[in-house]
Coordinates of C-alpha atoms and ligand atoms in Angstrom, one line a residue:
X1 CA -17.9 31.0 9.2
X2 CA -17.4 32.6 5.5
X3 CA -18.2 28.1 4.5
X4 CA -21.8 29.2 5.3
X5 CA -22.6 31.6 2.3
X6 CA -23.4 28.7 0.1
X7 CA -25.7 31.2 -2.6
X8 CA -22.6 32.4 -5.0
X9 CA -24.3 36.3 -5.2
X10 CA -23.4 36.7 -1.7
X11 CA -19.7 36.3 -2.5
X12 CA -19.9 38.3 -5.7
X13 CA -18.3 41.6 -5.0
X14 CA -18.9 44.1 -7.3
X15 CA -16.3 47.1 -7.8
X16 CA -18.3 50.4 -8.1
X17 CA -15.4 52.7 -9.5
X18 CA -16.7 55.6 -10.4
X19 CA -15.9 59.3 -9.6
X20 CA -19.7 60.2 -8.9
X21 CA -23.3 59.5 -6.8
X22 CA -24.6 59.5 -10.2
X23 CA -22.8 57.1 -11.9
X24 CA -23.4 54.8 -9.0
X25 CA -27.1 55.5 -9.1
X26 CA -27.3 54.5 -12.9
X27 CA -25.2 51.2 -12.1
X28 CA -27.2 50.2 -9.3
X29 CA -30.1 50.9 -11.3
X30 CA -29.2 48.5 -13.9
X31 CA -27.9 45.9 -11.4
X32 CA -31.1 46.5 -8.8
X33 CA -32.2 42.5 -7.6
X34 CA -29.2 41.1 -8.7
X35 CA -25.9 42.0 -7.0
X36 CA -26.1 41.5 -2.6
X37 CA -22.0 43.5 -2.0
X38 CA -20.6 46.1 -3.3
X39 CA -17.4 47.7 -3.4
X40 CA -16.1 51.5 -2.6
X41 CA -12.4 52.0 -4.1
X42 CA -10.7 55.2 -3.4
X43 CA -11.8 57.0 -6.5
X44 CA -15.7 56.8 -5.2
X45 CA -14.8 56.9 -1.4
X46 CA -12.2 60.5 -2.0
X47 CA -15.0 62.0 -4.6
X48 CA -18.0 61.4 -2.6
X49 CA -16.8 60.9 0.9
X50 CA -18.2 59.3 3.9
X51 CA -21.7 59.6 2.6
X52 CA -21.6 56.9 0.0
X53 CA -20.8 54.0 2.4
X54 CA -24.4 55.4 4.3
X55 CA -26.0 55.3 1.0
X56 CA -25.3 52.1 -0.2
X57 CA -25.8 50.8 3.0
X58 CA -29.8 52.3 3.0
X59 CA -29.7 50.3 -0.5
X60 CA -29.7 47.0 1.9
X61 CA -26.1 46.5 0.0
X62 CA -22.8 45.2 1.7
X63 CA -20.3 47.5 1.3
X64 CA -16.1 46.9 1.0
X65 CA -14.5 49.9 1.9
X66 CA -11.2 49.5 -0.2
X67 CA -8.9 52.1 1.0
X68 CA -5.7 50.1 1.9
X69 CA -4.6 51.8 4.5
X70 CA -0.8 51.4 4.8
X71 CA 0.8 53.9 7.5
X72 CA 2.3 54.3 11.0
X73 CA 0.1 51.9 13.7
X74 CA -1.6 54.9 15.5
X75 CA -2.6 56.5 12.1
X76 CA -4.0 53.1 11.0
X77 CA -5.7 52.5 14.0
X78 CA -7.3 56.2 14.1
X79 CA -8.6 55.1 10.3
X80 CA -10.2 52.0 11.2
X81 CA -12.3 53.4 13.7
X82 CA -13.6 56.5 11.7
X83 CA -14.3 53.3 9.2
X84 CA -16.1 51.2 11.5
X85 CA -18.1 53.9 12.5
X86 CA -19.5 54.4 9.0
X87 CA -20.7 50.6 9.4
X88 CA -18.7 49.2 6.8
X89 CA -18.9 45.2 6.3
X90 CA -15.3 44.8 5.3
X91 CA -12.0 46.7 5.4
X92 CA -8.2 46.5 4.6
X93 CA -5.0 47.8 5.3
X94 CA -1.3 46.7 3.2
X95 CA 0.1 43.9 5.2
X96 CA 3.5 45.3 4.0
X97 CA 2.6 47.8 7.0
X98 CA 3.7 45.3 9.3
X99 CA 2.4 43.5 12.2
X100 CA 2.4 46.5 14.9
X101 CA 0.7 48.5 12.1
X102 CA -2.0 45.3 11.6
X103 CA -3.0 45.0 15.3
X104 CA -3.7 48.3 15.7
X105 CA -6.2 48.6 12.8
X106 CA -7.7 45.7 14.3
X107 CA -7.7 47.5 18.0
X108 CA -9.1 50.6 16.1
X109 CA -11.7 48.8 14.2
X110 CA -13.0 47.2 17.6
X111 CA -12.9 50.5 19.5
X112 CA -15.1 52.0 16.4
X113 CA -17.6 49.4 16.3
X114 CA -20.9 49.6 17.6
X115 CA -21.7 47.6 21.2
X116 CA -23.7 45.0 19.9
X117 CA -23.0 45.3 16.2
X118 CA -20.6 42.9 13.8
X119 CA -17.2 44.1 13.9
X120 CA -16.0 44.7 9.8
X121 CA -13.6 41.9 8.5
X122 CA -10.3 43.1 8.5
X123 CA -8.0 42.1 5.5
X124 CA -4.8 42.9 4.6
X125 CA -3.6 43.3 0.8
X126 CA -0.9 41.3 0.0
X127 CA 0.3 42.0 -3.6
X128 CA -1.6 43.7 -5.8
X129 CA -3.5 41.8 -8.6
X130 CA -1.4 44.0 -11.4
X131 CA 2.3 43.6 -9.9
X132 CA 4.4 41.0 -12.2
X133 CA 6.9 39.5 -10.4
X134 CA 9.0 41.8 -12.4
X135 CA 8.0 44.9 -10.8
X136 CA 7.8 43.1 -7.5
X137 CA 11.6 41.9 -8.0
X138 CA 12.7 45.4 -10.0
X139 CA 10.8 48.3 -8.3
X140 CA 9.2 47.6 -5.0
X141 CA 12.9 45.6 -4.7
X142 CA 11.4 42.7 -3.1
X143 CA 13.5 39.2 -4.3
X144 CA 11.7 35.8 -5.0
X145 CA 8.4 35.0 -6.5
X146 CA 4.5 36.6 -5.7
X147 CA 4.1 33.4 -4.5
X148 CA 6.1 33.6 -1.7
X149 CA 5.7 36.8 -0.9
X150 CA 2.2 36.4 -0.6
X151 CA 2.5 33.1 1.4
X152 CA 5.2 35.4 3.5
X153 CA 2.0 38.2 4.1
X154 CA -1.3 35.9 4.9
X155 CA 0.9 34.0 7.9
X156 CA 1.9 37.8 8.9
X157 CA -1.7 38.8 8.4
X158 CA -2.9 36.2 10.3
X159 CA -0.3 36.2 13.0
X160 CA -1.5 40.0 13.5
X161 CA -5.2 38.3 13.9
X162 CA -7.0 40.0 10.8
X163 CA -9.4 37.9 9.4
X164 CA -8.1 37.2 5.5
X165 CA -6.0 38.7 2.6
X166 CA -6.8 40.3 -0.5
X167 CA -4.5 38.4 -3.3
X168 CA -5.4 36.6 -6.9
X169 CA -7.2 33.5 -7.0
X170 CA -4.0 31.7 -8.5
X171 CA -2.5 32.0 -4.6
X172 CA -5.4 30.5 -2.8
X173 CA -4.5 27.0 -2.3
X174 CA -1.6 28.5 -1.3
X175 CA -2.9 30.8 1.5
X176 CA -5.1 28.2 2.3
X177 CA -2.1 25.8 3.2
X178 CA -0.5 28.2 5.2
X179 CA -3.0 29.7 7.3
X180 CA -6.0 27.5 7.2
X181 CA -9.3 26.8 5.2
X182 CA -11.1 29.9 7.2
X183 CA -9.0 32.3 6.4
X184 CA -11.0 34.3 4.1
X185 CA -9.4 34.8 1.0
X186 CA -11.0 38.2 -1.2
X187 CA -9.7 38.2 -5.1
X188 CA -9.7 40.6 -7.5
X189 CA -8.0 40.0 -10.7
X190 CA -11.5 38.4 -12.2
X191 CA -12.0 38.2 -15.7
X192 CA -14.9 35.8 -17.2
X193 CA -13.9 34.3 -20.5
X194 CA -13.3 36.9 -23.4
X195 CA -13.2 40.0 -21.7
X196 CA -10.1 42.6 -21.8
X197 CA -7.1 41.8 -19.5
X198 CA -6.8 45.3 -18.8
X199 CA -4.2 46.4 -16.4
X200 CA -4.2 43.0 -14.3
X201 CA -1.5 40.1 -15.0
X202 CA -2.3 37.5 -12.2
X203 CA -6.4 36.9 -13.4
X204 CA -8.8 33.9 -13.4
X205 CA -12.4 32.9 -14.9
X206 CA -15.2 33.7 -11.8
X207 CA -15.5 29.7 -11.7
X208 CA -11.8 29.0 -11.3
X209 CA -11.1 31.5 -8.3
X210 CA -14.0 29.6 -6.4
X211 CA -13.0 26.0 -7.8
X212 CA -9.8 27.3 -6.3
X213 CA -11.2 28.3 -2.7
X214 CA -11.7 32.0 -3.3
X215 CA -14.0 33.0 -0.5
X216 CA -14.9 36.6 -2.0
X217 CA -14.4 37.7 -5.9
X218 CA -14.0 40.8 -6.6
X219 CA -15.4 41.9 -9.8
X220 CA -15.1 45.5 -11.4
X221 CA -14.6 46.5 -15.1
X222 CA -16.2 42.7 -16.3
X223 CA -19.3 43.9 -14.9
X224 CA -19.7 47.4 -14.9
X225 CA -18.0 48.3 -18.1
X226 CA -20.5 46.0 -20.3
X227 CA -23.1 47.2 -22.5
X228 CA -25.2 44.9 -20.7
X229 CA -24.2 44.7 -16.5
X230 CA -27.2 42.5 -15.5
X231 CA -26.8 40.0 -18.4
X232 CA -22.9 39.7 -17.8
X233 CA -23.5 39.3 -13.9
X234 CA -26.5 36.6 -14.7
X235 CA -24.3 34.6 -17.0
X236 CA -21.5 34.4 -14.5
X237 CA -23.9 33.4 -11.7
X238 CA -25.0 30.4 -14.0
X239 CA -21.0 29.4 -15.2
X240 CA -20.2 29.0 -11.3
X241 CA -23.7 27.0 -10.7
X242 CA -23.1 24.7 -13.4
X243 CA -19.5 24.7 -12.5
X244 CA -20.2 23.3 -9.0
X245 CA -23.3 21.2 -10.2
Ligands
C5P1 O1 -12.0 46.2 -12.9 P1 -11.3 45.1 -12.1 O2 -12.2 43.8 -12.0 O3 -9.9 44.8 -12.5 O4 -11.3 45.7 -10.6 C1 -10.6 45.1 -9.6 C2 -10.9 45.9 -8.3 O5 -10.2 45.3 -7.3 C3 -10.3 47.4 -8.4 O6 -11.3 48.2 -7.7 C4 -9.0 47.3 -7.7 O7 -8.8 48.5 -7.0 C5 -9.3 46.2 -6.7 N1 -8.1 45.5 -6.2 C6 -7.2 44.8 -7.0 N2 -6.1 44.2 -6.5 C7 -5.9 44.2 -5.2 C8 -6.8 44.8 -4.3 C9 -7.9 45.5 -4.9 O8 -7.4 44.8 -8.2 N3 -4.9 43.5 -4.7

């Protein structure tokens, strides 16, 4: 299904996160004919609440509703319908909450969607995009590699029947392996040639997350942090063409 977007600017998810309306207005404005999906992180979504996702929706904009939901199944399950009801294209939930905990969000996400509408793709988050294996081994006091432990969550992710995970590019052929070409893979960790690292460690170029099977990038700071948003989006639209050309 997701092998049907051929036109790269539907796959192009931009990460509006901002604390205000108003900063999204001026983004938008400066993006306005050029970017099709957006994303709503927690800082927009807890500052602004419910009415964003309506807002951007009126735009004619998809909208990501990025609030991990990681909690007891019930819980989870309550969250994905109030989120369904807001008519948001695509959701997630940590898939370190667990199967029981995955199925209900999915259940709750069915219940909240509209008869006759398009029931939001449900992803799980597998590990973050700024976890080194370090921390991962260290802190969260999980043993092995990200790779595994990533490979570990899609096939739990998919076994729970959500639709895709959220992980960095690098995994895909990975994910891909394990749980099949269409399950939809949605990467953050984006960073076009000569922009700032920042606080990600597990990053690709725009055209190697798709040349890898990405289905979705996720692309925040890159875009909206540069003097010049439109111009930055425009030139990575034409590195991926010419990339797959
Ligand atoms: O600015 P940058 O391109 O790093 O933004 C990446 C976006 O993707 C942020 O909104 C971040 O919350 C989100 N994200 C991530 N890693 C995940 C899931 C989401 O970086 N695993």
């Amino acid at each position: 299904m997701q092998q049907q977007l051929t036109d790269v600017r539907e796959r192009m998810i931009v990460a509006l996160d901002f604390s205000s309306m108003d900063e999204v207005k001026k983004c938008l404005e400066r993006l306005q004919g050029h970017i099709r999906y957006v994303k709503v992180g927690m800082e927009l979504a807890y500052a602004e609440g419910p009415a964003i996702v309506a807002y951007l929706k009126e735009q004619g904009l998809k909208v990501f509703v990025d609030l991990k939901v990681h909690d007891i199944p019930n819980t989870a399950k309550g969250a994905m319908k109030s989120l369904a009801r807001l008519g948001a294209d695509m959701v997630n939930v940590h898939a370190a909450g667990g199967t029981a905990m995955m199925a209900a969000a999915r259940e709750g996400l069915e219940q909240g969607t509209a008869a006759g509408a398009a029931r939001p793709l449900l992803i799980g988050v597998t590990m973050l995009t700024s976890t080194s294996k370090e921390t991962m081994n260290h802190e969260i006091a999980i043993p092995g590699t990200v790779e595994d432990v990533v490979v570990h969550y899609a096939k739990l992710t998919k076994q729970a029947g959500l639709d895709g995970v959220v992980a960095s590019p690098l995994e895909v052929p990975l994910i891909k392996k394990a749980a099949g070409d269409s399950f939809v893979t949605v990467t953050p960790g984006i960073r076009p040639l000569g922009t700032d690292q920042g606080d990600q460690t597990r990053i690709t170029t725009p055209e190697q997350a798709f040349r890898l099977g990405s289905d979705y990038l996720v692309i925040g700071r890159a875009i909206t942090g540069a003097s010049d948003p439109a111009g930055v989006w425009q030139s990575i639209v034409a590195a991926v063409e010419a990339d797959r050309a």
